[in-house]
PDB file of C-alpha atoms in Angstrom:
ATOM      1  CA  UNK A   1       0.000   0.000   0.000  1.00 56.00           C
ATOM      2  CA  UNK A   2       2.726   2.310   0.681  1.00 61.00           C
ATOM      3  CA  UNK A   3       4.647   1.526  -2.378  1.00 64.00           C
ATOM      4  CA  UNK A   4       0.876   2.546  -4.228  1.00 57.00           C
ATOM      5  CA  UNK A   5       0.852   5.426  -2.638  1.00 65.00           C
ATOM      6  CA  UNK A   6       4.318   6.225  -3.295  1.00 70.00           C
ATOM      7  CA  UNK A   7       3.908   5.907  -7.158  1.00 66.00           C
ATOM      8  CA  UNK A   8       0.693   7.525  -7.180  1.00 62.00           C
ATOM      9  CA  UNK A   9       2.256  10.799  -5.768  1.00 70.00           C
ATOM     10  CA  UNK A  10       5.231  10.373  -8.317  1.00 71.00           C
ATOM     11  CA  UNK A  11       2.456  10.152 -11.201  1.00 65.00           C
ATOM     12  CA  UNK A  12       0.628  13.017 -10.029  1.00 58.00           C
ATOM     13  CA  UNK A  13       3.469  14.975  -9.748  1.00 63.00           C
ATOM     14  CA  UNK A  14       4.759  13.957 -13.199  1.00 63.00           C
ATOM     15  CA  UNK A  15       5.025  16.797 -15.998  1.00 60.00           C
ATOM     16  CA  UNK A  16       5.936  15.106 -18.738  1.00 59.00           C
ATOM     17  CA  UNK A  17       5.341  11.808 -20.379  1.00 56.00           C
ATOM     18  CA  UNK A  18       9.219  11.083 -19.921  1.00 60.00           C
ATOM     19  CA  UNK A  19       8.606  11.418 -16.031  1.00 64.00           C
ATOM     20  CA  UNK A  20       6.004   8.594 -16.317  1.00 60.00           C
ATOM     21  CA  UNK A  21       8.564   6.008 -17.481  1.00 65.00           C
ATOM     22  CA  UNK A  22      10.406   5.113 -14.740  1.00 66.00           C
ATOM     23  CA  UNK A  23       6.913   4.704 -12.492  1.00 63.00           C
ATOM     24  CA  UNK A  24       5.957   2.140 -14.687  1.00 66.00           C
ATOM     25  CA  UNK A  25       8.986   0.514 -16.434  1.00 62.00           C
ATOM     26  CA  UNK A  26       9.094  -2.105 -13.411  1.00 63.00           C
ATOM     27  CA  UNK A  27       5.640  -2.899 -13.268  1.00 62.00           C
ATOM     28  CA  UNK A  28       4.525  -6.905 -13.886  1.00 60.00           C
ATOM     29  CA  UNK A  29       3.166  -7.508 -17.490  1.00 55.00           C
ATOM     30  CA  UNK A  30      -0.374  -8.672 -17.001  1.00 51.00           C
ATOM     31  CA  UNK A  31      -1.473 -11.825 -18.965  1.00 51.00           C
ATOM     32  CA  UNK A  32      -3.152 -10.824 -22.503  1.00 51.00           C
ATOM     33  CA  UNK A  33      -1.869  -7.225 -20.793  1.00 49.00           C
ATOM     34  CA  UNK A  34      -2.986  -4.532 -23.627  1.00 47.00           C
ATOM     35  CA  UNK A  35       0.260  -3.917 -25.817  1.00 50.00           C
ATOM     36  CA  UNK A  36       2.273  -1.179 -24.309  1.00 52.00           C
ATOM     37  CA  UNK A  37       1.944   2.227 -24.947  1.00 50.00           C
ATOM     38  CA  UNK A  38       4.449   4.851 -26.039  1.00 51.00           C
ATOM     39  CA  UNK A  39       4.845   7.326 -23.338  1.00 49.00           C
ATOM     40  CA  UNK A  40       6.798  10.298 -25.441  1.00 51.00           C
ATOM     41  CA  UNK A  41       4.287  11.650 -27.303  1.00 50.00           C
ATOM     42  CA  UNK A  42       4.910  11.823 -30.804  1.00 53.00           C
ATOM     43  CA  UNK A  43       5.452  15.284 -32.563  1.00 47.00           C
ATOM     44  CA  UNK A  44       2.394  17.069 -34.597  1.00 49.00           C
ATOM     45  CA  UNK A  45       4.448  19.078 -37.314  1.00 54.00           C
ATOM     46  CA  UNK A  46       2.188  22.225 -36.839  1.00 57.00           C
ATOM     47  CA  UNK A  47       4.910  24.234 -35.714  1.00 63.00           C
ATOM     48  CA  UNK A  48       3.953  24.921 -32.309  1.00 83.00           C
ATOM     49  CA  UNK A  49       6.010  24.575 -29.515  1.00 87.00           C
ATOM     50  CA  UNK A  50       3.230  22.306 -27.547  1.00 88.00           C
ATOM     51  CA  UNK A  51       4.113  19.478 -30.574  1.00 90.00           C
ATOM     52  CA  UNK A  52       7.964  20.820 -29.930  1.00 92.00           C
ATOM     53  CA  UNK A  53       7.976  19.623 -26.091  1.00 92.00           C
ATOM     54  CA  UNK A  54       7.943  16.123 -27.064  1.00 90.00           C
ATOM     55  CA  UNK A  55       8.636  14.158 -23.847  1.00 86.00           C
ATOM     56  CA  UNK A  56      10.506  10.726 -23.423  1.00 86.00           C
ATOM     57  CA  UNK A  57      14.193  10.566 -24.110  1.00 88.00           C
ATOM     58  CA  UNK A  58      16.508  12.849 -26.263  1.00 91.00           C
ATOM     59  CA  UNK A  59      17.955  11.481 -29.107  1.00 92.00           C
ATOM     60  CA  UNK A  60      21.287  12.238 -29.043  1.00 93.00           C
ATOM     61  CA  UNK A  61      22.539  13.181 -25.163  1.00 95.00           C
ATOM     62  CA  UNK A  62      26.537  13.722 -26.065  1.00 95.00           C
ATOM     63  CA  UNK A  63      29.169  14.880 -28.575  1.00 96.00           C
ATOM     64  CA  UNK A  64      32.525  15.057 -28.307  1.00 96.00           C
ATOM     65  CA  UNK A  65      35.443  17.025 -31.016  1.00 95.00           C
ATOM     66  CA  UNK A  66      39.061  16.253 -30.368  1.00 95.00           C
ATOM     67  CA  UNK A  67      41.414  18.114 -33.051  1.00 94.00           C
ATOM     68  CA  UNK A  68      37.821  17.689 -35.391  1.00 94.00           C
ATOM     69  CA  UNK A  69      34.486  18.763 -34.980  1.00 95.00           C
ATOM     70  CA  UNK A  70      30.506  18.046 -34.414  1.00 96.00           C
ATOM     71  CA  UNK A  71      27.134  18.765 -35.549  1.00 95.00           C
ATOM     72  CA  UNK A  72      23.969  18.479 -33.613  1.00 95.00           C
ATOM     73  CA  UNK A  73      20.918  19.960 -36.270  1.00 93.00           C
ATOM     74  CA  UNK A  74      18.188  19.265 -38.443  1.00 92.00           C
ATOM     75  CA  UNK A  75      15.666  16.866 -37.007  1.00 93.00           C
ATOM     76  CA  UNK A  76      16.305  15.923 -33.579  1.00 95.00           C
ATOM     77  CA  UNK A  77      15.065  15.503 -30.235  1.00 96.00           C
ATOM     78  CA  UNK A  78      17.387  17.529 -26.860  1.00 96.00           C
ATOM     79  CA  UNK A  79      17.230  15.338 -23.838  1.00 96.00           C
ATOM     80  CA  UNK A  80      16.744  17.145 -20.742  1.00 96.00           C
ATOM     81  CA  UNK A  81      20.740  17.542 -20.499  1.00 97.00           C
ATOM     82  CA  UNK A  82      23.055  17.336 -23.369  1.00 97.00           C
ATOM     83  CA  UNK A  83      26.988  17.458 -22.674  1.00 97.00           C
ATOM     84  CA  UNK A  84      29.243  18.003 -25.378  1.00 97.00           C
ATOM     85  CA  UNK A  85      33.168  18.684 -25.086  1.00 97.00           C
ATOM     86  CA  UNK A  86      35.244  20.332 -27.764  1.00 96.00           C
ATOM     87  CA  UNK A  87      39.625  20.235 -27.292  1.00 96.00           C
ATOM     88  CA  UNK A  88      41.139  21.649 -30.388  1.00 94.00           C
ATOM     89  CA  UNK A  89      37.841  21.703 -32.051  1.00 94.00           C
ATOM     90  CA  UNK A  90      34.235  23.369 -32.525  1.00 95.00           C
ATOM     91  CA  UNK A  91      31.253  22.069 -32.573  1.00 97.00           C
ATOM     92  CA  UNK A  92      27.536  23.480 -33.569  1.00 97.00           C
ATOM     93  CA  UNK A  93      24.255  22.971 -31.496  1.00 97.00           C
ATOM     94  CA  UNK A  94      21.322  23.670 -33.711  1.00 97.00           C
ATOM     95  CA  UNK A  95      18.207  23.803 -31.959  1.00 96.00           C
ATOM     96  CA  UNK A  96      16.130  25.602 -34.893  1.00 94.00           C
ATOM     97  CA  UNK A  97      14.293  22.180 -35.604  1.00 93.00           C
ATOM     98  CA  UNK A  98      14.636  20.620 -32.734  1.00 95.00           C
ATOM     99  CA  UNK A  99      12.306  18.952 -30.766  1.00 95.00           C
ATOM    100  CA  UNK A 100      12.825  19.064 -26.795  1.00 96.00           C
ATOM    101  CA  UNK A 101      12.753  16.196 -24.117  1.00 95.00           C
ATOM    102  CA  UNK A 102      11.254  18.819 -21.667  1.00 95.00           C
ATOM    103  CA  UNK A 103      10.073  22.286 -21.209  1.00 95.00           C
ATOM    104  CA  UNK A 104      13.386  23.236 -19.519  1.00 96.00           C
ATOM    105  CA  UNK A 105      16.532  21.946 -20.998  1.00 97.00           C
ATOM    106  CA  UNK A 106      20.765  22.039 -20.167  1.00 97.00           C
ATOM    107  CA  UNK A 107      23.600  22.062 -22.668  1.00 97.00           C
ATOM    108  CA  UNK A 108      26.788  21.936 -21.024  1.00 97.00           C
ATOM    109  CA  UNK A 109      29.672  22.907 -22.814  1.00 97.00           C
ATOM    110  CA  UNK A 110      33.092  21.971 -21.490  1.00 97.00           C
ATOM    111  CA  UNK A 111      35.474  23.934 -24.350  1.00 96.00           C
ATOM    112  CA  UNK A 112      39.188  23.471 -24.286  1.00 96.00           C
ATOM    113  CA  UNK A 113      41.263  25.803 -26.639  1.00 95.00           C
ATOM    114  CA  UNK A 114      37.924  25.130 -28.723  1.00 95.00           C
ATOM    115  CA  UNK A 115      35.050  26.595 -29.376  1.00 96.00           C
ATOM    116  CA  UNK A 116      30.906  25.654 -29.487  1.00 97.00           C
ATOM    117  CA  UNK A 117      27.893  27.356 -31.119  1.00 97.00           C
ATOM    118  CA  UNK A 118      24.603  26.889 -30.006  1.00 97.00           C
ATOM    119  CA  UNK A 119      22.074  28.386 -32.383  1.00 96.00           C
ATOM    120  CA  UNK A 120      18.223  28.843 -30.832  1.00 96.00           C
ATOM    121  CA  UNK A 121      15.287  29.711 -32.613  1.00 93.00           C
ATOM    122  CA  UNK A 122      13.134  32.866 -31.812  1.00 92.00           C
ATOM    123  CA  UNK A 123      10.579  32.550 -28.972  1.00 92.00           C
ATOM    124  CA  UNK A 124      13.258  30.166 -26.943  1.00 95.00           C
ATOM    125  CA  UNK A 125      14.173  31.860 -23.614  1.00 95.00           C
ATOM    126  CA  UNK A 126      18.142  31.575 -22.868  1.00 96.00           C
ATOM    127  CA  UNK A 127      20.077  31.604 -19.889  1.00 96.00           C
ATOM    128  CA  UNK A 128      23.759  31.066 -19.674  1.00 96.00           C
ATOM    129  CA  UNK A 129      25.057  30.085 -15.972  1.00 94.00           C
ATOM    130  CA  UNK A 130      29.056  29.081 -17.792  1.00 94.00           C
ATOM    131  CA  UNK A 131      32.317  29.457 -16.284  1.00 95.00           C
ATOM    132  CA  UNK A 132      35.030  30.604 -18.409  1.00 94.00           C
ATOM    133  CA  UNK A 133      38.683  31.345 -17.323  1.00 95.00           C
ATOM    134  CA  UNK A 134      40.915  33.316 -20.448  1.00 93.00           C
ATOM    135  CA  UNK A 135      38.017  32.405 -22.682  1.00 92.00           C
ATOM    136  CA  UNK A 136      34.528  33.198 -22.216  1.00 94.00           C
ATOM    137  CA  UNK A 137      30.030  32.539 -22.681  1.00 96.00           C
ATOM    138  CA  UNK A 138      28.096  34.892 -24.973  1.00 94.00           C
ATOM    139  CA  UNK A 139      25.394  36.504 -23.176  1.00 93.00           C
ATOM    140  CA  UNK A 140      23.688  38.548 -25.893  1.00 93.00           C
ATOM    141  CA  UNK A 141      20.997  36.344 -25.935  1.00 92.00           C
ATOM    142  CA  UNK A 142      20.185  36.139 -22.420  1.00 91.00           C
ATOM    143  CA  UNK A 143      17.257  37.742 -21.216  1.00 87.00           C
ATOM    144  CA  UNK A 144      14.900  38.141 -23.936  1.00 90.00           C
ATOM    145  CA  UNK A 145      11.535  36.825 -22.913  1.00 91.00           C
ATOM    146  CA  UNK A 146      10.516  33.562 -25.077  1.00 90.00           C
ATOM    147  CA  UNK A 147       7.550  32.971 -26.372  1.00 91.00           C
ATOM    148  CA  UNK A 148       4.213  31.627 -23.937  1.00 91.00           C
ATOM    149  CA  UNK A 149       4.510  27.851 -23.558  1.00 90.00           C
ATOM    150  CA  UNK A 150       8.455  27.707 -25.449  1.00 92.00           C
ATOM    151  CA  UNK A 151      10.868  25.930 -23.917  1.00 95.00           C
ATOM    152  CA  UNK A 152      13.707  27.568 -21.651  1.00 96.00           C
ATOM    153  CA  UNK A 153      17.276  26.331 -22.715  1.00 97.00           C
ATOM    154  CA  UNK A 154      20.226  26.649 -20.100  1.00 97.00           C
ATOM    155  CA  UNK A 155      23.674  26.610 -21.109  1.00 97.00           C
ATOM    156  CA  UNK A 156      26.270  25.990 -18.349  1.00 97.00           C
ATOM    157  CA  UNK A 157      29.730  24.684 -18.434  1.00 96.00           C
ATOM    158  CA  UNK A 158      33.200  25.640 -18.441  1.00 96.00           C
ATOM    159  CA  UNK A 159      35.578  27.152 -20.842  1.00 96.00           C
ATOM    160  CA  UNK A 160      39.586  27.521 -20.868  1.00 96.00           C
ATOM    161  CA  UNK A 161      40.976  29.753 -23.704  1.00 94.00           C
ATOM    162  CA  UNK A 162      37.981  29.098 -25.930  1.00 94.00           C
ATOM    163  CA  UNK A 163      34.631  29.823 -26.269  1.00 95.00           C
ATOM    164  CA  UNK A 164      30.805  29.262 -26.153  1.00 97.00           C
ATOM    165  CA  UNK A 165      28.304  31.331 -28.266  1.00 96.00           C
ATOM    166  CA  UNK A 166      24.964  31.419 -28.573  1.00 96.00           C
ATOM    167  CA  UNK A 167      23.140  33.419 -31.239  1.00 95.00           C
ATOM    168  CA  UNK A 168      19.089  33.451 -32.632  1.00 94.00           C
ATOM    169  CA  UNK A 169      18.494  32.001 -36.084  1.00 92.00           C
ATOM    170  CA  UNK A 170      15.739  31.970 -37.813  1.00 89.00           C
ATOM    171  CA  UNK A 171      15.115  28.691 -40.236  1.00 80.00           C
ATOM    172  CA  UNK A 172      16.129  28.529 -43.641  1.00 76.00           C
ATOM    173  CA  UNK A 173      12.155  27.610 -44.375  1.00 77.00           C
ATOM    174  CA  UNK A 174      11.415  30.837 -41.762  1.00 75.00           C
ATOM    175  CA  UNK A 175      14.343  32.952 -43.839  1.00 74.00           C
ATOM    176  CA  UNK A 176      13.002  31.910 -47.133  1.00 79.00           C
ATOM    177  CA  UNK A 177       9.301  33.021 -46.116  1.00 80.00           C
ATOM    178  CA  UNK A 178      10.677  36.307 -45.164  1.00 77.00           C
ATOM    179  CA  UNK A 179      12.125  36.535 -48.357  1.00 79.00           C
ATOM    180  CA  UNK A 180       8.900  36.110 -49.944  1.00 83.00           C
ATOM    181  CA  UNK A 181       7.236  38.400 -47.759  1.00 83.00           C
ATOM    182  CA  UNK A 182       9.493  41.395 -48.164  1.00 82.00           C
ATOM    183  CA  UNK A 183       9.312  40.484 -52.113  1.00 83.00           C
ATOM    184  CA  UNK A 184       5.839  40.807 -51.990  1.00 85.00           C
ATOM    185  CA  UNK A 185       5.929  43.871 -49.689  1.00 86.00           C
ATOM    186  CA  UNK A 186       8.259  45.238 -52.238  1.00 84.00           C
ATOM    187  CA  UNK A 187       5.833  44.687 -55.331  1.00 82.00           C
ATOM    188  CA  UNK A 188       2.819  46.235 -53.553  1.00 84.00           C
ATOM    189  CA  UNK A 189       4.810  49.454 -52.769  1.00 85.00           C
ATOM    190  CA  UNK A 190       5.967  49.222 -56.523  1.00 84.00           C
ATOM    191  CA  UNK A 191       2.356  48.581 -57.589  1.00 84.00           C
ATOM    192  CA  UNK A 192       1.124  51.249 -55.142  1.00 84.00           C
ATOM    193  CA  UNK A 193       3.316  53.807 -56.518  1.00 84.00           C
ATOM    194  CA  UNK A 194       2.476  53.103 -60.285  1.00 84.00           C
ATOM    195  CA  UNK A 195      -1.517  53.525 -59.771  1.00 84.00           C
ATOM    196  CA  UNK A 196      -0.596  56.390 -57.712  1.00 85.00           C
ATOM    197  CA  UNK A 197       1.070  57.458 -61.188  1.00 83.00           C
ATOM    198  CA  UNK A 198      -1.123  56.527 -63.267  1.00 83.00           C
ATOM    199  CA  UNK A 199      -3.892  58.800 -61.042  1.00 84.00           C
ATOM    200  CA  UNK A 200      -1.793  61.792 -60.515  1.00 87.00           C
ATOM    201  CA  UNK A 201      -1.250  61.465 -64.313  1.00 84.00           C
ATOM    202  CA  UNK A 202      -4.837  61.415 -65.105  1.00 84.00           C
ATOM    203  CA  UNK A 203      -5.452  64.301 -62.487  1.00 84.00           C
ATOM    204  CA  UNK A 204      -3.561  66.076 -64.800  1.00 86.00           C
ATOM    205  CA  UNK A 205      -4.731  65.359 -68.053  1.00 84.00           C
ATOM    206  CA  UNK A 206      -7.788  66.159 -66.865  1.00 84.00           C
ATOM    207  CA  UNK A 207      -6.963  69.467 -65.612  1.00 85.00           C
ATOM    208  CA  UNK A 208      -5.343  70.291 -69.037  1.00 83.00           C
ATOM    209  CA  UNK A 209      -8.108  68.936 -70.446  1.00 86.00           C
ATOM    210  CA  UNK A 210     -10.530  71.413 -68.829  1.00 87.00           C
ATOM    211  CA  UNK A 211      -8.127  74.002 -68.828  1.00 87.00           C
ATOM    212  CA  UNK A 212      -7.561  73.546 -73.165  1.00 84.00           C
ATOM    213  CA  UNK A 213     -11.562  73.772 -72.980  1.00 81.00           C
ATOM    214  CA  UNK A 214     -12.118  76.590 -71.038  1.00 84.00           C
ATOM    215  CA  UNK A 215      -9.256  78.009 -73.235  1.00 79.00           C
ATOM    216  CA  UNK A 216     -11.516  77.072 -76.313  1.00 80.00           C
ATOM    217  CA  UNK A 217     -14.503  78.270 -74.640  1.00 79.00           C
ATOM    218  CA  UNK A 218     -13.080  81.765 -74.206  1.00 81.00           C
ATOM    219  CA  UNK A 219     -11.717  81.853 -77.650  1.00 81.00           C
ATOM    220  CA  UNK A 220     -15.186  81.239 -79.156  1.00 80.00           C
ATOM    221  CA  UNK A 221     -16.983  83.696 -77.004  1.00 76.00           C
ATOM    222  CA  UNK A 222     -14.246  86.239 -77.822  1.00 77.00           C
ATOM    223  CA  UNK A 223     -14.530  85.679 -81.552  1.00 77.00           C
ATOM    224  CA  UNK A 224     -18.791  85.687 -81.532  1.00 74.00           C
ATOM    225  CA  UNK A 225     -18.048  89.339 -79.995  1.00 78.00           C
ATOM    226  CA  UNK A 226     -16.043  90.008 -82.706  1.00 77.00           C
ATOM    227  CA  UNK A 227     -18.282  88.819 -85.221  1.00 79.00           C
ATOM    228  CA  UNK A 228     -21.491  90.847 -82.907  1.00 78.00           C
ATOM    229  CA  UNK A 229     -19.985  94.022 -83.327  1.00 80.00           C
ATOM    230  CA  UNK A 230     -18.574  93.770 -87.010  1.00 80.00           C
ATOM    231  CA  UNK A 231     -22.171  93.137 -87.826  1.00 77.00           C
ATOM    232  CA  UNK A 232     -23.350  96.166 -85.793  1.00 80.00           C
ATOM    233  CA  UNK A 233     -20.645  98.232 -87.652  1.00 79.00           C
ATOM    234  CA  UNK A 234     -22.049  96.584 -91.380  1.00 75.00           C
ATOM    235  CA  UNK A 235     -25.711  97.305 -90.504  1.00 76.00           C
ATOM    236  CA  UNK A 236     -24.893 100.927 -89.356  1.00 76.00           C
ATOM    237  CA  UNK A 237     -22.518 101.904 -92.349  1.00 72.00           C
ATOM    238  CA  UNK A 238     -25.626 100.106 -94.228  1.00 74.00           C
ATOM    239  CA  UNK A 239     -27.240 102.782 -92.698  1.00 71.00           C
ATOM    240  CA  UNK A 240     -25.421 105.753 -93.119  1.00 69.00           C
ATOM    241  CA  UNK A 241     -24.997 104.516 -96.670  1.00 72.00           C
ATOM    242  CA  UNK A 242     -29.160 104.486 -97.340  1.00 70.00           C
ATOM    243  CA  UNK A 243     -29.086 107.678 -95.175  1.00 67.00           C
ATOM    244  CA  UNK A 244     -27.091 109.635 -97.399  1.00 62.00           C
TER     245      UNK A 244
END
């Protein structure tokens, strides 16, 4: 009973379908037992960050570069704490389409006369808690608020003559989209600009237009005046003529 009790806290203290694993991994198989379920729950590619916090198990939890190097990026799944160690070498932490283990997860970087990058997307909140001695931790990022429900990555570890950066990326996919959008931004200023144009120069034909006619109009009605009063002048010498 106490053992019940014990696991039933754990369980309702669990936050994450990882944290459920343990509870149960020792638990007797019943006979025709229901096939086991998956506790990590599996990613929904609609680019939130609730399909993002994945659960279970990282997929990769270490790296190591002596005199060479590493990658961590693409498609991949941080564990809750992912050590790497670079002597003579780099290596790059790409968590841009990563999916996470947990809501809150720790790189530690141990770099040796060597050097690691880890690249976060927007809406990830940062904090760096590393240790370096002639070499340093890049804190630029550190303190911008991440987005509601994002997960918080902490970077600790130690570095001697070397150095670990950290620095906000946007996707290629989220770079190329930007692209577009500023492309199409671009043309709609581009189309705005030639209807304006094409208004201002009708504005203006127009008011040449009714300037030529008014122009026209004034023309005629000077010349019928003309015409008024050399008729007045034929009828009167007409006149005088018949007069005399």
């Amino acid at each position: 009973m106490e053992e019940f009790e014990e696991r039933l806290e754990a369980t309702y203290k669990a936050r994450t379908y990882g944290e459920l694993t343990p509870i149960t991994r020792d638990l007797p198989a019943a006979p025709g037992a229901v096939p086991a379920v998956n506790l990590a729950k599996d990613p929904v590619a609609d680019g939130s960050w609730a399909s993002r916090v994945t659960g279970g198990e990282g997929s990769s939890t270490w790296a190591v570069a002596i005199l060479s190097g590493f990658q961590r990026k693409g498609r991949w799944t941080v564990p809750k704490r992912f050590n790497c160690f670079a002597f003579w070498g780099g290596g790059e932490i790409d968590l841009r389409e990563a999916n996470f283990a947990d809501r809150e997860v720790e790189i530690n970087c141990v770099a040796v006369m060597g050097g690691v990058n880890v690249i976060v997307p927007p809406g990830v909140e940062v904090v760096v808690r590393g240790i370096g001695i002639m070499g340093g931790f890049d804190h630029r990022e550190e303190g911008v608020p991440g987005d509601p429900g994002g997960p918080r990555v902490i970077v600790t570890g130690f570095a001697f003559w070397g150095g670990v950066g950290v620095e906000r990326k946007l996707t290629r996919a989220e770079r190329q989209a930007l692209k577009e959008e500023r492309r199409r931004q671009k043309l709609d200023r581009k189309e705005s600009r030639r209807e304006l144009h094409a208004s201002w120069r009708e504005d203006v034909e127009d008011a040449h237009r009714r300037m030529t006619d008014r122009h026209h109009d004034l023309m005629r009605g000077r010349s019928d005046r003309h015409r008024d009063r050399r008729d007045r002048r034929d009828r009167r010498d007409r006149y005088d003529r018949y007069e005399d």
